[in-house]
Every structure is written in structure tokens, then in C-alpha cells.
Amino acid sequence: VKNGPGKVLLYYCYCEVDDPHAVCAWQEALCETLHLTGKVRVAAEGINGTVGGTNVATDLYINAMLSHPFFKMEKEDFKTSDGGAECFRHLKVGVFKEIVPMGVDPDVVSYQMAGVHLEPEEFHKEVETVLAKGDLCSDTILLDCRNFYESKIGQFTQCLAPNIRKFSYFPDYVDQNLELFRDKKVLMYCTGGIRCERGSAYLRSKDVCKEIYQLKGGIHKYLERFPEGFYRGKLFVFDERYTISSNDDIISDCRYCGCPWDQYELCSTRFCCQLVLSCPRCRQEGHTACCPTCQSKGQAQSETTSDTPHHKEECECTETRARIPQDIKQHD
Ligand SMILES: [Zn+2]
Ligand SMILES: [Zn+2]
Ligand SMILES: [Zn+2]
């Protein structure tokens, strides 16, 4: 259970959980027994987890989940990638209002209102049709509902990728760009499919789209089927690996010199939470922070260790980012 090659699992299940705290306690005990690390969110609306451990441990975990009466899951619902317990610093299991934080009450916008699921093959065909037609925005929108730093290093060809910092801004993004979606057929996708569930439900609740579809199993499952398909670049993951890759395309650049680069690292300045794309040459020249301002702040910090600043979600370089970007074409 503890030693040997391993992997990281990613899964979710929307269902009615009568006693989230009991499920939470069960999960905590299960993961500890199996020496798994990662994050598990339990809510009355279901469960969402990503855990790392040995192959033996993750198989036992899947079996435990499949035999639990609440979760009507199949083995296919677990996305796997190379990794292990070392991919996470801790195990965090908790009870929340939502299994993915969209910031909208599940009683108001429920997963039960989600868009139609498309298998990777079906989604692939839809994208193929869109690309063949050329002018994307005419009747179909391929919508990436992940955060900007995720779509920056990998995305579907010709998608609309909102420049948002977190998923809880997605509803406001939809509200403020509603006309963009009017009478359109929307093809949504995200990492593993979970954000599309209630994200598409939210979009549907606005009643402006012609049709709304979502990629079942997300990019994860799509890449298993089409490693050289219409998704180009890396897949961002929320653990110490940052990315997993399926093709060799690099679609982003080094922040400092502009050469192709897509390996994220955390900003070198303590307490800064920004991810940086800085190529090896620029790193060698000392560009290890998210921006020059943060770099000099970091240098000043190391000289005066007396104050203990708190974790800052934002930096000077993120202030120019609109909280809710406007993607509606301005007609003048
Ligand atoms: Zn560079
Ligand atoms: Zn920074
Ligand atoms: Zn910065």
C-alpha cells in the first residue's frame, strides 16, 4: 500500500449525500489507511476528489468507492495519471456547501440542470465540424470554463477562454457577457468535467443558448482517446506536478523573454501565490518571480526578516487583470 509506483486519481460524483460529515469521516479514515494524499470535498450535492498513492492503494480506493451505496460510479469515472502520494503535501478532507466552488447555492442552480454530456468521440466530431466551418462565432461557441492560467498552457483550437482567475467568477462572466451566448450552440469543457456540470447548469438557467453540451470526463478523458486531437498544449492539474502532457505542443511563452515555455513554477517571493512561466535561461539570470516588482519585493524581504506578511492571492502584476473580463465585441 505504501511503496511502489503510483498514480493520481481524479473523480467526482453528483448525488444526494444525506450525511456529509459521516462520509467525510469515512473518507478521512480510508485515505489515511491507504496512505493517500490529496483533496476530497464532500457536500450534500456529492463528492469530488483528487488523491495520490501507490497503484495498489489507488485500486483499493476505487473499489471502496464503487462498493459504497451512495455513489453510483463506474471505474470509468476515475481519471488516472502517473504520480503518487508525493504529488500533494497533505491530505485534506472536508465538508463544503459545493463540491466545486462556483459560489452559487446548489439549491438555486443544481447539477440536475446540467447540459447534455458528449462522449470524447462525439465532442471531437463537434469540434471537427466547427473547425471545418471556419468562422467559429457564427453559431457555435467552444467554451473553456477553466481559469486563465490553465487555458494559457493548453486549450482546444479556437476556443473561447475567459480570462478569469477562479471558477467562482464564472457566473459573473456569463452574466456580463450574456449576449455572446444568445442563440448559440455551446460546447463546454474543463479538466475532468466537474466544473461543466454546474457551469453549464448556470448558463442554462439564463435561457439564452440554443443548445448546451459538455465534454464528459473533461480534457482528461478526451486526451486518453485523442492524444493528438484538437486539444493542444499541456493539461494543468491542481497538484505539485502542475501539468500533464499528451502532445509536444507548447502554446505559451516565457514571461520574460517570450520564448516558447509552459512549465509553471511558484513565484520565488515568499507569500506570493502567482505561478510563473520563466524559461531556464531567464531563471538563471535571476527572473524567478511573477513580475519585476515582486522580484525586488522578494529581495527586500530576505534582507529584513522581521515582518511576517500573510499569503497574498494577488500581486501588483495581477491588478491590471479585470475581475470579470468583457468578451462581447464592442460595435462602434
Ligand atoms: Zn525566458
Ligand atoms: Zn510574485
Ligand atoms: Zn507579480
JSON list of N, CA, C and O in Angstrom, two decimals, residues 97-118:
[
{"chain": "A", "resi": 97, "resn": "LYS", "atom": "N", "xyz": [-20.21, 23.45, 1.07]},
{"chain": "A", "resi": 97, "resn": "LYS", "atom": "CA", "xyz": [-21.54, 23.69, 0.51]},
{"chain": "A", "resi": 97, "resn": "LYS", "atom": "C", "xyz": [-21.61, 23.15, -0.93]},
{"chain": "A", "resi": 97, "resn": "LYS", "atom": "O", "xyz": [-22.61, 22.61, -1.37]},
{"chain": "A", "resi": 98, "resn": "GLU", "atom": "N", "xyz": [-20.51, 23.35, -1.67]},
{"chain": "A", "resi": 98, "resn": "GLU", "atom": "CA", "xyz": [-20.44, 22.90, -3.06]},
{"chain": "A", "resi": 98, "resn": "GLU", "atom": "C", "xyz": [-19.22, 21.99, -3.23]},
{"chain": "A", "resi": 98, "resn": "GLU", "atom": "O", "xyz": [-18.20, 22.23, -2.60]},
{"chain": "A", "resi": 99, "resn": "ILE", "atom": "N", "xyz": [-19.31, 21.00, -4.12]},
{"chain": "A", "resi": 99, "resn": "ILE", "atom": "CA", "xyz": [-18.13, 20.15, -4.30]},
{"chain": "A", "resi": 99, "resn": "ILE", "atom": "C", "xyz": [-17.12, 20.80, -5.24]},
{"chain": "A", "resi": 99, "resn": "ILE", "atom": "O", "xyz": [-15.96, 20.41, -5.29]},
{"chain": "A", "resi": 100, "resn": "VAL", "atom": "N", "xyz": [-17.54, 21.82, -5.98]},
{"chain": "A", "resi": 100, "resn": "VAL", "atom": "CA", "xyz": [-16.58, 22.67, -6.69]},
{"chain": "A", "resi": 100, "resn": "VAL", "atom": "C", "xyz": [-17.07, 24.10, -6.49]},
{"chain": "A", "resi": 100, "resn": "VAL", "atom": "O", "xyz": [-18.24, 24.40, -6.68]},
{"chain": "A", "resi": 101, "resn": "PRO", "atom": "N", "xyz": [-16.20, 24.99, -6.00]},
{"chain": "A", "resi": 101, "resn": "PRO", "atom": "CA", "xyz": [-16.68, 26.30, -5.58]},
{"chain": "A", "resi": 101, "resn": "PRO", "atom": "C", "xyz": [-17.04, 27.26, -6.71]},
{"chain": "A", "resi": 101, "resn": "PRO", "atom": "O", "xyz": [-16.19, 27.94, -7.26]},
{"chain": "A", "resi": 102, "resn": "MET", "atom": "N", "xyz": [-18.33, 27.29, -7.06]},
{"chain": "A", "resi": 102, "resn": "MET", "atom": "CA", "xyz": [-18.80, 28.23, -8.08]},
{"chain": "A", "resi": 102, "resn": "MET", "atom": "C", "xyz": [-19.41, 29.45, -7.41]},
{"chain": "A", "resi": 102, "resn": "MET", "atom": "O", "xyz": [-19.60, 30.49, -8.03]},
{"chain": "A", "resi": 103, "resn": "GLY", "atom": "N", "xyz": [-19.73, 29.32, -6.12]},
{"chain": "A", "resi": 103, "resn": "GLY", "atom": "CA", "xyz": [-20.27, 30.45, -5.38]},
{"chain": "A", "resi": 103, "resn": "GLY", "atom": "C", "xyz": [-21.75, 30.67, -5.60]},
{"chain": "A", "resi": 103, "resn": "GLY", "atom": "O", "xyz": [-22.26, 31.77, -5.40]},
{"chain": "A", "resi": 104, "resn": "VAL", "atom": "N", "xyz": [-22.44, 29.63, -6.05]},
{"chain": "A", "resi": 104, "resn": "VAL", "atom": "CA", "xyz": [-23.89, 29.72, -6.25]},
{"chain": "A", "resi": 104, "resn": "VAL", "atom": "C", "xyz": [-24.54, 28.57, -5.48]},
{"chain": "A", "resi": 104, "resn": "VAL", "atom": "O", "xyz": [-24.07, 27.43, -5.55]},
{"chain": "A", "resi": 105, "resn": "ASP", "atom": "N", "xyz": [-25.58, 28.89, -4.74]},
{"chain": "A", "resi": 105, "resn": "ASP", "atom": "CA", "xyz": [-26.26, 27.89, -3.92]},
{"chain": "A", "resi": 105, "resn": "ASP", "atom": "C", "xyz": [-26.74, 26.70, -4.78]},
{"chain": "A", "resi": 105, "resn": "ASP", "atom": "O", "xyz": [-27.45, 26.91, -5.76]},
{"chain": "A", "resi": 106, "resn": "PRO", "atom": "N", "xyz": [-26.34, 25.48, -4.41]},
{"chain": "A", "resi": 106, "resn": "PRO", "atom": "CA", "xyz": [-26.77, 24.29, -5.18]},
{"chain": "A", "resi": 106, "resn": "PRO", "atom": "C", "xyz": [-28.29, 24.13, -5.23]},
{"chain": "A", "resi": 106, "resn": "PRO", "atom": "O", "xyz": [-28.81, 23.48, -6.14]},
{"chain": "A", "resi": 107, "resn": "ASP", "atom": "N", "xyz": [-28.99, 24.74, -4.27]},
{"chain": "A", "resi": 107, "resn": "ASP", "atom": "CA", "xyz": [-30.45, 24.67, -4.31]},
{"chain": "A", "resi": 107, "resn": "ASP", "atom": "C", "xyz": [-31.02, 25.60, -5.38]},
{"chain": "A", "resi": 107, "resn": "ASP", "atom": "O", "xyz": [-32.13, 25.43, -5.85]},
{"chain": "A", "resi": 108, "resn": "VAL", "atom": "N", "xyz": [-30.24, 26.61, -5.75]},
{"chain": "A", "resi": 108, "resn": "VAL", "atom": "CA", "xyz": [-30.68, 27.57, -6.77]},
{"chain": "A", "resi": 108, "resn": "VAL", "atom": "C", "xyz": [-30.30, 27.07, -8.17]},
{"chain": "A", "resi": 108, "resn": "VAL", "atom": "O", "xyz": [-31.12, 27.05, -9.08]},
{"chain": "A", "resi": 109, "resn": "VAL", "atom": "N", "xyz": [-29.03, 26.68, -8.32]},
{"chain": "A", "resi": 109, "resn": "VAL", "atom": "CA", "xyz": [-28.59, 26.10, -9.59]},
{"chain": "A", "resi": 109, "resn": "VAL", "atom": "C", "xyz": [-28.04, 24.70, -9.30]},
{"chain": "A", "resi": 109, "resn": "VAL", "atom": "O", "xyz": [-26.96, 24.55, -8.75]},
{"chain": "A", "resi": 110, "resn": "SER", "atom": "N", "xyz": [-28.83, 23.71, -9.64]},
{"chain": "A", "resi": 110, "resn": "SER", "atom": "CA", "xyz": [-28.47, 22.33, -9.32]},
{"chain": "A", "resi": 110, "resn": "SER", "atom": "C", "xyz": [-27.77, 21.64, -10.50]},
{"chain": "A", "resi": 110, "resn": "SER", "atom": "O", "xyz": [-28.01, 21.98, -11.66]},
{"chain": "A", "resi": 111, "resn": "TYR", "atom": "N", "xyz": [-26.94, 20.67, -10.17]},
{"chain": "A", "resi": 111, "resn": "TYR", "atom": "CA", "xyz": [-26.28, 19.86, -11.20]},
{"chain": "A", "resi": 111, "resn": "TYR", "atom": "C", "xyz": [-27.29, 19.16, -12.09]},
{"chain": "A", "resi": 111, "resn": "TYR", "atom": "O", "xyz": [-26.99, 18.75, -13.20]},
{"chain": "A", "resi": 112, "resn": "GLN", "atom": "N", "xyz": [-28.51, 19.02, -11.56]},
{"chain": "A", "resi": 112, "resn": "GLN", "atom": "CA", "xyz": [-29.53, 18.31, -12.34]},
{"chain": "A", "resi": 112, "resn": "GLN", "atom": "C", "xyz": [-29.97, 19.09, -13.58]},
{"chain": "A", "resi": 112, "resn": "GLN", "atom": "O", "xyz": [-30.65, 18.55, -14.45]},
{"chain": "A", "resi": 113, "resn": "MET", "atom": "N", "xyz": [-29.58, 20.38, -13.64]},
{"chain": "A", "resi": 113, "resn": "MET", "atom": "CA", "xyz": [-29.93, 21.20, -14.80]},
{"chain": "A", "resi": 113, "resn": "MET", "atom": "C", "xyz": [-28.79, 21.26, -15.82]},
{"chain": "A", "resi": 113, "resn": "MET", "atom": "O", "xyz": [-28.81, 22.08, -16.74]},
{"chain": "A", "resi": 114, "resn": "ALA", "atom": "N", "xyz": [-27.79, 20.43, -15.64]},
{"chain": "A", "resi": 114, "resn": "ALA", "atom": "CA", "xyz": [-26.59, 20.50, -16.48]},
{"chain": "A", "resi": 114, "resn": "ALA", "atom": "C", "xyz": [-26.88, 20.25, -17.96]},
{"chain": "A", "resi": 114, "resn": "ALA", "atom": "O", "xyz": [-27.91, 19.68, -18.32]},
{"chain": "A", "resi": 115, "resn": "GLY", "atom": "N", "xyz": [-25.93, 20.68, -18.81]},
{"chain": "A", "resi": 115, "resn": "GLY", "atom": "CA", "xyz": [-26.05, 20.47, -20.24]},
{"chain": "A", "resi": 115, "resn": "GLY", "atom": "C", "xyz": [-25.88, 19.00, -20.61]},
{"chain": "A", "resi": 115, "resn": "GLY", "atom": "O", "xyz": [-25.52, 18.17, -19.78]},
{"chain": "A", "resi": 116, "resn": "VAL", "atom": "N", "xyz": [-26.13, 18.69, -21.87]},
{"chain": "A", "resi": 116, "resn": "VAL", "atom": "CA", "xyz": [-26.05, 17.32, -22.36]},
{"chain": "A", "resi": 116, "resn": "VAL", "atom": "C", "xyz": [-24.59, 16.85, -22.42]},
{"chain": "A", "resi": 116, "resn": "VAL", "atom": "O", "xyz": [-23.73, 17.56, -22.92]},
{"chain": "A", "resi": 117, "resn": "HIS", "atom": "N", "xyz": [-24.33, 15.66, -21.89]},
{"chain": "A", "resi": 117, "resn": "HIS", "atom": "CA", "xyz": [-22.96, 15.12, -21.93]},
{"chain": "A", "resi": 117, "resn": "HIS", "atom": "C", "xyz": [-22.62, 14.55, -23.29]},
{"chain": "A", "resi": 117, "resn": "HIS", "atom": "O", "xyz": [-23.42, 13.81, -23.86]},
{"chain": "A", "resi": 118, "resn": "LEU", "atom": "N", "xyz": [-21.44, 14.89, -23.78]},
{"chain": "A", "resi": 118, "resn": "LEU", "atom": "CA", "xyz": [-20.96, 14.28, -25.02]},
{"chain": "A", "resi": 118, "resn": "LEU", "atom": "C", "xyz": [-19.73, 13.43, -24.71]},
{"chain": "A", "resi": 118, "resn": "LEU", "atom": "O", "xyz": [-18.83, 13.87, -24.00]}
]
